[in-house]
Coordinates of C-alpha atoms and ligand atoms in Angstrom, one line a residue:
X1 CA -5.2 -65.7 27.9
X2 CA -2.7 -65.6 25.5
X3 CA -2.5 -64.5 21.7
X4 CA 0.4 -65.4 19.3
X5 CA 0.1 -64.1 16.9
X6 CA 3.1 -65.2 15.0
X7 CA 4.0 -62.7 12.5
X8 CA 5.7 -63.2 9.9
X9 CA 7.6 -60.3 8.4
X10 CA 11.2 -59.9 8.4
X11 CA 12.9 -56.3 7.8
X12 CA 16.4 -57.8 7.9
X13 CA 17.4 -58.3 5.1
X14 CA 16.2 -55.8 3.1
X15 CA 16.9 -53.1 5.9
X16 CA 20.1 -54.2 7.6
X17 CA 19.9 -51.3 10.5
X18 CA 16.5 -53.3 11.5
X19 CA 19.0 -56.2 12.8
X20 CA 17.4 -56.5 16.0
X21 CA 13.6 -56.4 15.8
X22 CA 13.0 -59.8 14.4
X23 CA 10.2 -62.1 14.3
X24 CA 12.1 -64.8 16.5
X25 CA 11.7 -62.1 19.5
X26 CA 8.1 -63.7 18.7
X27 CA 8.7 -67.5 18.4
X28 CA 11.8 -68.2 21.1
X29 CA 8.7 -66.1 23.4
X30 CA 5.9 -68.5 22.8
X31 CA 8.5 -71.3 22.2
X32 CA 9.4 -70.8 26.0
X33 CA 6.5 -70.0 27.6
X34 CA 5.4 -73.7 25.4
X35 CA 8.1 -75.6 27.8
X36 CA 7.8 -74.0 30.3
X37 CA 3.6 -75.5 30.5
X38 CA 3.2 -72.0 30.5
X39 CA 1.0 -71.8 26.9
X40 CA -1.0 -75.1 27.7
X41 CA -2.5 -73.5 30.9
X42 CA -3.3 -70.0 29.1
X43 CA -6.7 -69.6 27.0
X44 CA -5.5 -68.6 23.0
X45 CA -7.4 -66.1 22.3
X46 CA -8.0 -65.8 18.6
X47 CA -7.2 -62.6 16.9
X48 CA -8.5 -60.3 14.6
X49 CA -7.5 -57.3 12.0
X50 CA -8.1 -54.4 13.8
X51 CA -10.4 -52.2 11.2
X52 CA -10.1 -49.1 10.4
X53 CA -12.1 -47.3 12.8
X54 CA -10.4 -48.7 15.3
X55 CA -6.8 -47.5 14.1
X56 CA -8.3 -43.8 13.8
X57 CA -9.3 -43.9 17.4
X58 CA -5.5 -42.7 17.9
X59 CA -4.2 -42.1 14.0
X60 CA -5.1 -39.4 11.1
X61 CA -6.9 -40.7 8.4
X62 CA -4.1 -39.7 5.9
X63 CA -1.0 -41.5 7.7
X64 CA -3.5 -44.7 7.3
X65 CA -4.7 -44.2 4.1
X66 CA -0.5 -44.0 3.5
X67 CA -0.2 -47.1 5.4
X68 CA -2.7 -49.2 3.6
X69 CA -0.9 -48.1 0.4
X70 CA 2.7 -49.8 1.6
X71 CA 1.6 -53.6 0.3
X72 CA 1.6 -52.9 -3.3
X73 CA 5.3 -50.6 -2.8
X74 CA 8.0 -51.5 -4.5
X75 CA 11.2 -52.3 -2.2
X76 CA 12.3 -48.9 -3.8
X77 CA 9.4 -47.3 -2.4
X78 CA 9.3 -48.1 0.5
X79 CA 12.3 -47.4 1.8
X80 CA 11.3 -44.1 0.0
X81 CA 8.6 -43.7 2.0
X82 CA 10.3 -45.3 5.2
X83 CA 12.7 -42.4 4.9
X84 CA 10.3 -39.6 6.6
X85 CA 10.1 -41.7 9.5
X86 CA 12.9 -42.4 12.4
X87 CA 13.4 -45.4 13.4
X88 CA 11.1 -47.3 11.5
X89 CA 11.1 -50.2 8.3
X90 CA 8.1 -50.5 6.3
X91 CA 7.5 -54.4 5.2
X92 CA 5.0 -55.3 2.0
X93 CA 3.5 -57.4 4.8
X94 CA 3.3 -54.4 8.2
X95 CA 0.9 -53.0 7.1
X96 CA -1.7 -56.4 8.4
X97 CA 0.9 -57.7 10.6
X98 CA 0.4 -53.7 12.3
X99 CA -3.9 -54.7 11.7
X100 CA -3.2 -58.1 13.5
X101 CA -1.2 -56.7 16.4
X102 CA -3.3 -53.6 17.3
X103 CA -6.3 -56.2 16.9
X104 CA -5.5 -59.2 19.0
X105 CA -4.8 -55.9 21.8
X106 CA -8.0 -55.8 21.4
X107 CA -9.5 -58.8 21.6
X108 CA -7.9 -58.8 24.6
X109 CA -9.4 -56.1 26.3
X110 CA -13.0 -57.6 25.3
X111 CA -11.6 -61.2 26.4
X112 CA -10.5 -59.4 30.0
X113 CA -13.7 -56.3 29.6
X114 CA -16.2 -59.1 29.4
X115 CA -14.9 -61.7 31.9
X116 CA -14.2 -64.3 29.7
X117 CA -10.3 -64.5 31.0
X118 CA -8.6 -62.4 34.8
X119 CA -5.9 -60.9 32.2
X120 CA -3.8 -61.8 29.8
X121 CA -0.8 -60.9 27.8
X122 CA -0.8 -60.2 24.2
X123 CA 2.9 -60.8 22.4
X124 CA 3.1 -59.5 18.6
X125 CA 4.7 -57.5 16.6
X126 CA 5.7 -54.6 15.6
X127 CA 5.3 -53.1 18.8
X128 CA 3.7 -49.6 19.3
X129 CA 4.3 -47.6 22.0
X130 CA 6.3 -44.9 19.9
X131 CA 4.0 -43.9 16.7
X132 CA 2.1 -41.9 16.9
X133 CA -1.1 -39.6 14.7
X134 CA 0.2 -39.1 11.8
X135 CA 4.0 -41.5 12.1
X136 CA 5.4 -44.4 12.1
X137 CA 8.7 -44.5 14.8
X138 CA 10.9 -46.4 16.8
X139 CA 9.5 -50.8 15.4
X140 CA 5.9 -49.1 15.7
X141 CA 3.2 -48.4 12.9
X142 CA -0.2 -48.9 14.9
X143 CA 0.3 -47.2 18.3
X144 CA -1.7 -50.8 19.9
X145 CA -1.9 -49.8 23.5
X146 CA -2.6 -46.1 23.1
X147 CA -6.3 -47.6 20.7
X148 CA -6.8 -50.1 23.5
X149 CA -6.9 -48.0 25.4
X150 CA -9.8 -45.8 23.3
X151 CA -11.5 -48.2 22.3
X152 CA -11.9 -50.1 26.4
X153 CA -12.9 -46.1 27.0
X154 CA -14.9 -45.5 24.6
X155 CA -17.1 -49.7 24.2
X156 CA -17.2 -49.9 28.1
X157 CA -17.6 -46.8 29.3
X158 CA -14.6 -46.7 31.0
X159 CA -13.7 -43.5 33.0
X160 CA -9.9 -44.4 34.3
X161 CA -7.0 -46.2 32.0
X162 CA -3.5 -46.8 34.0
X163 CA -0.9 -47.3 31.4
X164 CA 2.5 -48.7 32.6
X165 CA 5.1 -49.0 30.3
X166 CA 8.0 -50.6 31.8
X167 CA 9.6 -51.3 28.0
X168 CA 13.2 -48.6 28.3
X169 CA 12.3 -46.3 25.3
X170 CA 9.8 -43.7 26.1
X171 CA 6.6 -44.1 24.5
X172 CA 6.2 -40.5 23.1
X173 CA 4.0 -41.9 21.2
X174 CA 1.4 -43.0 24.1
X175 CA 2.5 -39.3 25.5
X176 CA 1.4 -37.4 23.2
X177 CA -2.0 -39.5 22.7
X178 CA -3.1 -38.4 25.5
X179 CA -1.5 -35.7 27.6
X180 CA -4.7 -33.4 27.9
X181 CA -6.1 -36.6 28.6
X182 CA -7.6 -36.8 32.6
X183 CA -9.2 -40.5 31.8
X184 CA -5.9 -42.0 31.0
X185 CA -2.6 -42.3 33.4
X186 CA 0.5 -42.5 30.9
X187 CA 3.4 -43.7 33.4
X188 CA 6.5 -44.3 32.0
X189 CA 10.5 -44.7 33.0
X190 CA 13.2 -44.7 30.3
X191 CA 16.6 -44.7 29.0
X192 CA 17.1 -40.7 28.8
X193 CA 20.9 -40.0 30.6
X194 CA 20.2 -36.6 29.5
X195 CA 18.4 -36.6 26.2
X196 CA 21.3 -38.2 25.4
X197 CA 19.3 -41.4 24.6
X198 CA 17.5 -42.1 21.8
X199 CA 14.5 -40.7 21.1
X200 CA 16.5 -38.3 22.7
X201 CA 13.2 -35.9 23.3
X202 CA 13.0 -33.0 26.2
X203 CA 9.3 -33.9 26.8
X204 CA 10.3 -38.0 27.8
X205 CA 11.9 -35.3 31.0
X206 CA 10.0 -35.7 34.5
X207 CA 8.9 -32.4 34.4
X208 CA 6.5 -33.2 31.0
X209 CA 4.1 -34.2 33.4
X210 CA 0.9 -33.5 31.5
X211 CA -1.3 -30.2 30.1
X212 CA -4.6 -28.2 30.9
X213 CA -6.6 -30.9 31.7
X214 CA -4.4 -33.8 31.7
X215 CA -2.3 -32.1 34.2
X216 CA -0.4 -34.7 36.1
X217 CA -1.7 -37.5 34.4
X218 CA 1.4 -38.3 32.9
X219 CA 4.4 -39.1 34.9
X220 CA 7.8 -39.5 33.3
X221 CA 10.8 -41.5 34.9
X222 CA 13.9 -40.8 33.0
X223 CA 16.6 -42.9 34.4
X224 CA 20.0 -41.2 33.2
X225 CA 22.5 -43.6 34.1
X226 CA 22.4 -47.3 32.6
X227 CA 23.1 -50.1 34.2
X228 CA 19.9 -50.0 36.6
X229 CA 19.0 -53.0 38.2
X230 CA 16.5 -54.9 39.8
X231 CA 16.3 -52.2 43.7
X232 CA 15.9 -49.5 41.1
X233 CA 13.0 -50.6 39.7
X234 CA 11.3 -51.8 41.6
X235 CA 12.0 -48.8 44.1
X236 CA 9.9 -46.3 41.8
X237 CA 7.3 -48.9 42.0
X238 CA 7.1 -48.3 45.0
X239 CA 7.3 -44.8 45.8
X240 CA 6.0 -43.5 42.8
X241 CA 3.5 -45.8 40.7
X242 CA 1.6 -47.4 43.4
X243 CA 0.5 -44.9 45.1
X244 CA -0.3 -42.5 42.5
X245 CA -2.0 -45.2 40.6
X246 CA -4.2 -46.5 43.7
X247 CA -5.2 -43.1 44.0
X248 CA -6.0 -42.8 40.1
X249 CA -7.9 -46.2 40.6
X250 CA -7.9 -47.0 37.6
X251 CA -11.0 -49.3 36.0
X252 CA -8.1 -50.9 33.5
X253 CA -4.2 -51.3 33.6
X254 CA -2.2 -51.5 30.3
X255 CA 1.1 -51.9 29.8
X256 CA 2.7 -51.4 27.3
X257 CA 4.6 -54.9 28.4
X258 CA 8.5 -53.8 26.6
X259 CA 11.6 -56.3 27.8
X260 CA 14.7 -54.3 26.6
X261 CA 14.6 -52.8 30.0
X262 CA 15.9 -56.4 31.4
X263 CA 19.6 -57.7 31.4
X264 CA 21.9 -58.2 28.1
X265 CA 19.3 -55.7 26.4
X266 CA 21.2 -54.2 23.6
X267 CA 19.3 -51.6 23.4
X268 CA 18.4 -50.9 27.6
X269 CA 22.3 -51.9 28.7
X270 CA 20.1 -51.7 32.0
X271 CA 20.5 -55.1 34.2
X272 CA 17.1 -55.8 36.0
X273 CA 17.2 -59.4 35.9
X274 CA 14.2 -61.0 34.3
X275 CA 12.0 -62.3 37.1
X276 CA 11.7 -58.7 38.3
X277 CA 8.9 -58.7 36.4
X278 CA 7.3 -61.0 37.7
X279 CA 6.9 -58.5 40.9
X280 CA 6.5 -55.9 38.9
X281 CA 3.5 -57.8 37.3
X282 CA 2.7 -58.4 40.9
X283 CA 2.4 -55.8 42.1
X284 CA -0.3 -54.3 39.5
X285 CA -2.9 -57.3 39.7
X286 CA -4.9 -56.0 42.4
X287 CA -5.7 -52.7 40.9
X288 CA -8.5 -52.4 38.8
X289 CA -10.3 -55.3 39.9
X290 CA -7.2 -57.4 38.6
X291 CA -8.0 -56.5 34.9
X292 CA -4.7 -56.0 32.9
X293 CA -3.8 -56.5 29.6
X294 CA -0.6 -57.1 28.6
X295 CA 0.9 -56.0 25.6
X296 CA 4.5 -57.0 23.8
X297 CA 6.5 -53.7 23.1
X298 CA 11.1 -54.4 23.0
X299 CA 12.8 -56.7 23.7
X300 CA 15.4 -57.4 21.8
X301 CA 18.1 -60.0 23.6
X302 CA 17.0 -63.2 22.6
X303 CA 17.4 -65.4 25.7
X304 CA 16.5 -62.8 28.5
X305 CA 12.9 -61.9 26.0
X306 CA 11.7 -65.2 26.4
X307 CA 12.8 -65.6 30.2
X308 CA 10.7 -62.2 31.4
X309 CA 7.9 -62.8 29.1
X310 CA 7.2 -66.6 30.5
X311 CA 7.9 -64.2 34.6
X312 CA 5.6 -61.9 33.5
X313 CA 3.2 -64.8 32.1
X314 CA 3.0 -67.6 35.2
X315 CA 2.5 -64.3 37.0
X316 CA -0.5 -63.5 35.3
X317 CA -1.5 -66.7 36.6
X318 CA -0.8 -66.8 39.9
X319 CA 2.2 -68.5 40.4
X320 CA 4.0 -67.2 43.3
X321 CA 6.8 -64.9 42.8
X322 CA 10.7 -66.4 43.4
X323 CA 11.8 -63.7 46.0
X324 CA 13.6 -61.2 44.8
X325 CA 17.2 -60.8 44.0
X326 CA 20.1 -58.8 45.3
X327 CA 17.8 -55.4 46.5
X328 CA 20.1 -54.0 47.6
X329 CA 18.9 -50.3 47.3
X330 CA 18.3 -48.3 43.9
X331 CA 22.0 -46.0 43.3
X332 CA 22.2 -42.2 43.5
X333 CA 21.3 -41.8 39.6
X334 CA 17.6 -43.2 40.1
X335 CA 17.1 -41.5 43.6
X336 CA 17.8 -38.4 41.8
X337 CA 15.4 -38.9 39.1
X338 CA 12.9 -40.2 41.9
X339 CA 13.3 -37.1 44.0
X340 CA 13.0 -35.1 39.8
X341 CA 9.8 -36.7 39.9
X342 CA 8.0 -37.5 43.5
X343 CA 8.3 -32.8 43.4
X344 CA 7.0 -33.0 40.3
X345 CA 4.6 -34.1 40.9
X346 CA 3.8 -33.8 43.8
X347 CA 0.9 -30.8 43.5
X348 CA -1.5 -33.7 41.6
X349 CA -1.4 -36.4 44.0
X350 CA -2.1 -36.4 47.6
X351 CA -0.3 -39.4 48.2
X352 CA 3.1 -37.2 47.4
X353 CA 1.9 -34.2 49.1
X354 CA 4.8 -34.4 51.2
X355 CA 8.1 -34.9 49.0
X356 CA 10.4 -32.9 49.1
X357 CA 10.8 -29.8 46.9
X358 CA 13.0 -30.2 43.9
X359 CA 16.6 -30.0 44.1
X360 CA 19.0 -28.3 41.7
X361 CA 19.9 -31.4 39.3
X362 CA 23.3 -29.2 37.8
X363 CA 25.7 -30.2 39.8
X364 CA 24.1 -33.7 40.0
X365 CA 24.2 -33.6 36.0
X366 CA 28.0 -32.2 36.2
X367 CA 29.4 -34.2 38.7
X368 CA 27.7 -37.3 36.4
X369 CA 29.7 -35.9 34.0
X370 CA 32.8 -35.9 35.4
X371 CA 32.2 -39.6 36.7
X372 CA 31.5 -40.9 33.0
X373 CA 34.4 -38.7 31.9
X374 CA 36.5 -41.2 34.3
X375 CA 34.9 -44.4 33.4
X376 CA 36.6 -43.8 29.9
X377 CA 32.7 -45.1 28.0
X378 CA 34.3 -48.6 28.8
X379 CA 32.0 -49.9 25.8
X380 CA 30.8 -53.4 27.1
X381 CA 28.4 -55.4 25.0
X382 CA 24.8 -56.4 26.9
X383 CA 24.9 -59.9 24.5
X384 CA 28.0 -62.0 25.8
X385 CA 26.5 -60.0 29.8
X386 CA 26.0 -63.7 31.1
X387 CA 22.9 -64.2 34.1
X388 CA 22.0 -67.2 35.6
X389 CA 18.6 -68.4 34.2
X390 CA 15.5 -67.4 36.5
X391 CA 15.2 -70.3 39.3
X392 CA 12.4 -73.0 38.3
X393 CA 8.8 -71.5 39.7
X394 CA 6.2 -73.9 40.7
X395 CA 2.5 -74.1 40.8
X396 CA 1.8 -74.9 44.6
X397 CA -0.8 -78.0 44.2
X398 CA -2.8 -76.5 46.8
X399 CA -3.0 -72.4 47.0
X400 CA -4.8 -71.7 50.5
X401 CA -5.5 -74.5 53.6
X402 CA -7.4 -72.7 55.8
X403 CA -7.5 -73.6 60.7
X404 CA -10.5 -72.9 61.2
X405 CA -12.8 -73.5 64.8
X406 CA -15.5 -75.9 65.0
X407 CA -18.5 -74.2 63.1
X408 CA -16.8 -71.7 60.5
X409 CA -17.3 -73.5 57.2
X410 CA -14.5 -73.2 54.8
X411 CA -14.5 -70.9 51.8
X412 CA -14.8 -72.7 48.4
X413 CA -10.9 -73.2 46.4
X414 CA -9.3 -73.7 50.4
X415 CA -8.4 -77.2 51.6
X416 CA -9.3 -77.1 55.2
X417 CA -7.4 -79.1 58.1
X418 CA -9.3 -79.1 61.6
X419 CA -9.6 -77.0 64.5
X420 CA -7.2 -78.1 67.4
X421 CA -8.2 -81.7 67.7
X422 CA -5.5 -83.4 64.7
X423 CA -3.6 -80.7 63.7
X424 CA -0.3 -81.8 63.2
X425 CA 1.8 -81.7 65.9
X426 CA 5.2 -80.9 63.9
X427 CA 3.1 -78.4 62.2
X428 CA 2.0 -76.3 65.1
X429 CA 5.4 -76.6 66.3
X430 CA 6.6 -75.0 63.2
X431 CA 4.2 -72.5 63.6
X432 CA 5.3 -71.7 67.0
X433 CA 9.9 -71.6 66.2
X434 CA 8.1 -69.1 63.3
X435 CA 6.9 -66.9 65.3
X436 CA 9.3 -66.3 67.3
X437 CA 12.0 -65.6 64.5
X438 CA 10.1 -63.6 62.6
X439 CA 9.7 -60.1 62.6
X440 CA 6.7 -58.8 63.3
X441 CA 5.7 -55.2 61.6
X442 CA 2.6 -53.4 63.4
X443 CA 1.2 -51.0 61.8
X444 CA 0.3 -47.3 63.2
X445 CA -2.8 -47.3 65.1
X446 CA -3.8 -44.3 63.8
X447 CA -3.9 -45.8 59.9
X448 CA -7.3 -47.8 59.8
X449 CA -7.5 -45.1 57.4
X450 CA -7.8 -46.3 54.0
X451 CA -5.1 -43.6 52.5
X452 CA -3.2 -43.2 55.6
X453 CA -3.1 -47.8 55.8
X454 CA -1.8 -48.3 52.2
X455 CA 0.6 -45.2 52.1
X456 CA 1.8 -47.4 55.1
X457 CA 1.8 -50.2 52.2
X458 CA 2.9 -49.0 49.5
X459 CA 6.0 -46.9 50.7
X460 CA 7.2 -48.6 54.3
X461 CA 6.1 -51.9 55.0
X462 CA 6.5 -53.2 50.4
X463 CA 9.6 -51.7 50.4
X464 CA 11.2 -52.7 53.7
X465 CA 9.8 -56.4 53.1
X466 CA 11.7 -56.7 49.9
X467 CA 14.9 -55.2 50.9
X468 CA 14.9 -57.7 53.8
X469 CA 14.0 -60.6 51.8
X470 CA 11.3 -62.8 54.4
X471 CA 11.1 -66.4 54.1
X472 CA 7.2 -66.3 55.1
X473 CA 5.4 -62.9 56.4
X474 CA 3.2 -63.6 59.1
X475 CA -0.5 -61.4 59.0
X476 CA -1.6 -60.9 62.1
X477 CA -5.1 -59.6 61.6
X478 CA -5.7 -57.5 65.9
X479 CA -9.8 -57.9 65.9
X480 CA -11.3 -54.0 66.1
X481 CA -8.6 -52.9 64.1
X482 CA -10.5 -50.6 62.0
X483 CA -9.3 -52.4 58.7
X484 CA -12.5 -52.8 56.3
X485 CA -12.4 -56.2 54.5
X486 CA -11.0 -54.2 50.5
X487 CA -8.6 -53.1 52.3
X488 CA -7.0 -55.8 54.4
X489 CA -7.4 -57.7 50.8
X490 CA -5.1 -55.1 49.8
X491 CA -2.7 -56.2 52.0
X492 CA -2.4 -59.4 52.1
X493 CA -2.5 -59.7 48.2
X494 CA 0.5 -57.3 48.3
X495 CA 2.5 -58.9 49.9
X496 CA 1.9 -62.1 48.8
X497 CA 5.2 -61.3 46.4
X498 CA 7.4 -61.9 49.0
X499 CA 8.6 -65.1 50.4
X500 CA 7.2 -66.5 46.9
X501 CA 3.7 -66.5 48.4
X502 CA 4.3 -68.0 51.7
X503 CA 1.9 -66.3 53.7
X504 CA 0.1 -66.9 57.1
X505 CA -2.4 -64.9 58.6
X506 CA -3.5 -65.8 61.8
X507 CA -7.0 -64.4 62.9
X508 CA -8.4 -64.1 66.3
X509 CA -11.8 -65.9 68.1
X510 CA -14.8 -63.5 66.5
X511 CA -13.5 -62.3 62.9
X512 CA -15.4 -65.0 61.1
X513 CA -17.0 -62.6 58.9
X514 CA -13.2 -62.1 57.8
X515 CA -12.5 -65.4 57.2
X516 CA -13.8 -65.5 53.7
X517 CA -12.1 -62.3 52.3
X518 CA -9.2 -63.7 53.5
X519 CA -9.6 -66.6 51.8
X520 CA -9.8 -64.8 48.5
X521 CA -7.5 -62.7 48.8
X522 CA -5.1 -65.7 49.9
X523 CA -6.5 -67.8 47.0
X524 CA -5.1 -65.6 44.8
X525 CA -8.1 -63.3 43.7
X526 CA -7.8 -59.7 43.0
X527 CA -8.5 -57.5 46.2
X528 CA -11.7 -55.4 45.3
X529 CA -10.6 -51.3 44.3
X530 CA -10.5 -49.2 46.9
X531 CA -12.4 -46.9 45.0
X532 CA -10.5 -42.9 44.5
X533 CA -9.0 -42.4 47.8
X534 CA -8.8 -39.2 49.4
X535 CA -6.1 -37.1 51.3
X536 CA -3.9 -39.5 54.3
X537 CA -4.1 -37.9 57.8
X538 CA -1.5 -35.2 58.0
X539 CA -1.0 -36.6 61.4
X540 CA -1.2 -40.1 59.9
X541 CA 1.7 -39.3 56.8
X542 CA 3.4 -37.7 60.3
X543 CA 3.9 -40.2 61.9
X544 CA 5.2 -42.4 58.8
X545 CA 7.2 -39.6 57.4
X546 CA 9.4 -39.9 60.9
X547 CA 9.4 -43.8 60.1
X548 CA 10.6 -43.9 57.1
X549 CA 13.2 -41.4 57.4
X550 CA 14.4 -43.0 60.9
X551 CA 14.9 -46.0 58.6
X552 CA 15.8 -45.5 55.9
X553 CA 19.8 -45.5 57.4
X554 CA 19.3 -49.3 57.5
X555 CA 16.1 -50.1 55.0
X556 CA 17.7 -48.1 51.4
X557 CA 14.7 -48.9 49.5
X558 CA 12.9 -46.7 51.9
X559 CA 15.2 -43.6 50.3
X560 CA 13.1 -41.7 47.8
X561 CA 16.0 -39.1 47.7
X562 CA 19.5 -39.0 47.2
X563 CA 22.5 -37.6 49.4
X564 CA 21.6 -34.0 48.7
X565 CA 18.8 -35.0 51.3
X566 CA 15.5 -33.6 51.3
Ligands
Q9C1 N1 19.3 -44.9 15.3 C1 10.8 -50.5 20.8 O1 11.9 -50.8 21.8 N2 16.9 -47.0 18.6 N3 11.1 -49.6 20.4 C2 17.0 -46.6 17.1 C3 19.2 -45.4 16.7 C4 15.6 -47.4 18.1 C5 12.8 -49.7 19.8 C6 19.1 -46.9 16.9 C7 14.8 -48.1 19.2 C8 13.2 -48.3 19.1 C9 9.6 -50.7 20.9
ZN2 ZN1 11.8 -50.4 23.7

């Protein structure tokens, strides 16, 4: 699903400061989707204007009334109006476009919630996540995603909504909106540099965890350095976001999909490659039964933005993700942030209970300051950065094949190869070779309990798998493993992010009932959600943690803390 509302307003003439939030952001993204054959594979959802009632779900009446007047103001008055807010620019047409942007997000929520589409992305501008109840801010007029979350809760009676904000800026508007609300879990990572980076708010730091009933439902990951890479992003997903998200068990996932967190962006100055968004997207697609709505926020490099948009959309369409490149482990500063966030949240989430206690960051701040001075702040323009175009991704003509014993029916959508008698000897040989060469990972026996098992998958198996970067994932299901179908489907779904989705599942005789759920996961259906998880068993956690510690010398993506130690 895709809602391209090519919004026609350009502020750059009247406001030279706004030269990056330009209409071309949408046109190049849409053109790239067409060029890569992705637009044709999407259902186009018509946009509508958000109504006053929709907007008032988040914004104050006074603010809405003020914005309503902007189309009739003179340019002079508009500039005056603009001045009361921070980094936002009003064009006579922006009120109309802002209503369409919020409305597009709502149309997408409707399409996903009614099952018309499985998931989708709304390509909109102006963006939304900085706008507050009574204030425009940071190019944002109405808070598209916050409105969508309130709307989804109200219209569909959702109990829990997860908002993942991977834009490089802190969506303070979203944070303020849901700070005391435990029904909306807001996760944001953002360039922070110890509060030196815009919007320079104290409350963007890791210790803003939410208020009152909402304590624990606001997760901030501050990036205190620029140049964060794929490993830093994946490591935060594996060790913070995903464990908490699974424990939260959302009914719907909304993504503040800003791509200024990708390489080349003049605002973010990060170094993550566009294909990392394929993985971030994939890792969220088994939550909430696959119900995911991504809404464009920032992203200002007109080369990296369309690449990132295509990576996201192609993953939403179900195509296997590319092999993740250059995973050399998180940097020291990212580990620092990771550790602080996990510590700040350990009292709220049982999956983080064992996370080390807070270490003093003062010493580290000093060390960083020194390093910055040494470097002499060499400014290298992000727009001049070069990176390889992400390799073309394939859409396999057959997604899943099964080799079944006689008498077991082939589930719909799968290609069945006959049993042993007509199995191609070449294939059989290859399988043997692969089985001999691959590394077999055996999950601890005790983890038949869902939350312990999931903890092992997210905190150990996934990061290990990502760093190892296999060309095939061989999944062996032992009989009587005690793993229930939905946990098994989650595992199968998540692991398809590795090895370009090349997954071989071996099952044993007498597991006939497992064939259909396994086939469904291999076909890319979202795994059913696991329900709200209880605390993992202490003995399981202990085994896992010991294993993680033992392996983290060799496998950097297993680290959750800096050299300062736990
Ligand atoms: N005056 C989004 O990405 N930049 N908004 C401030 C110093 C404001 C970004 C630069 C950036 C707003 C949606
Ligand atoms: Zn941004």
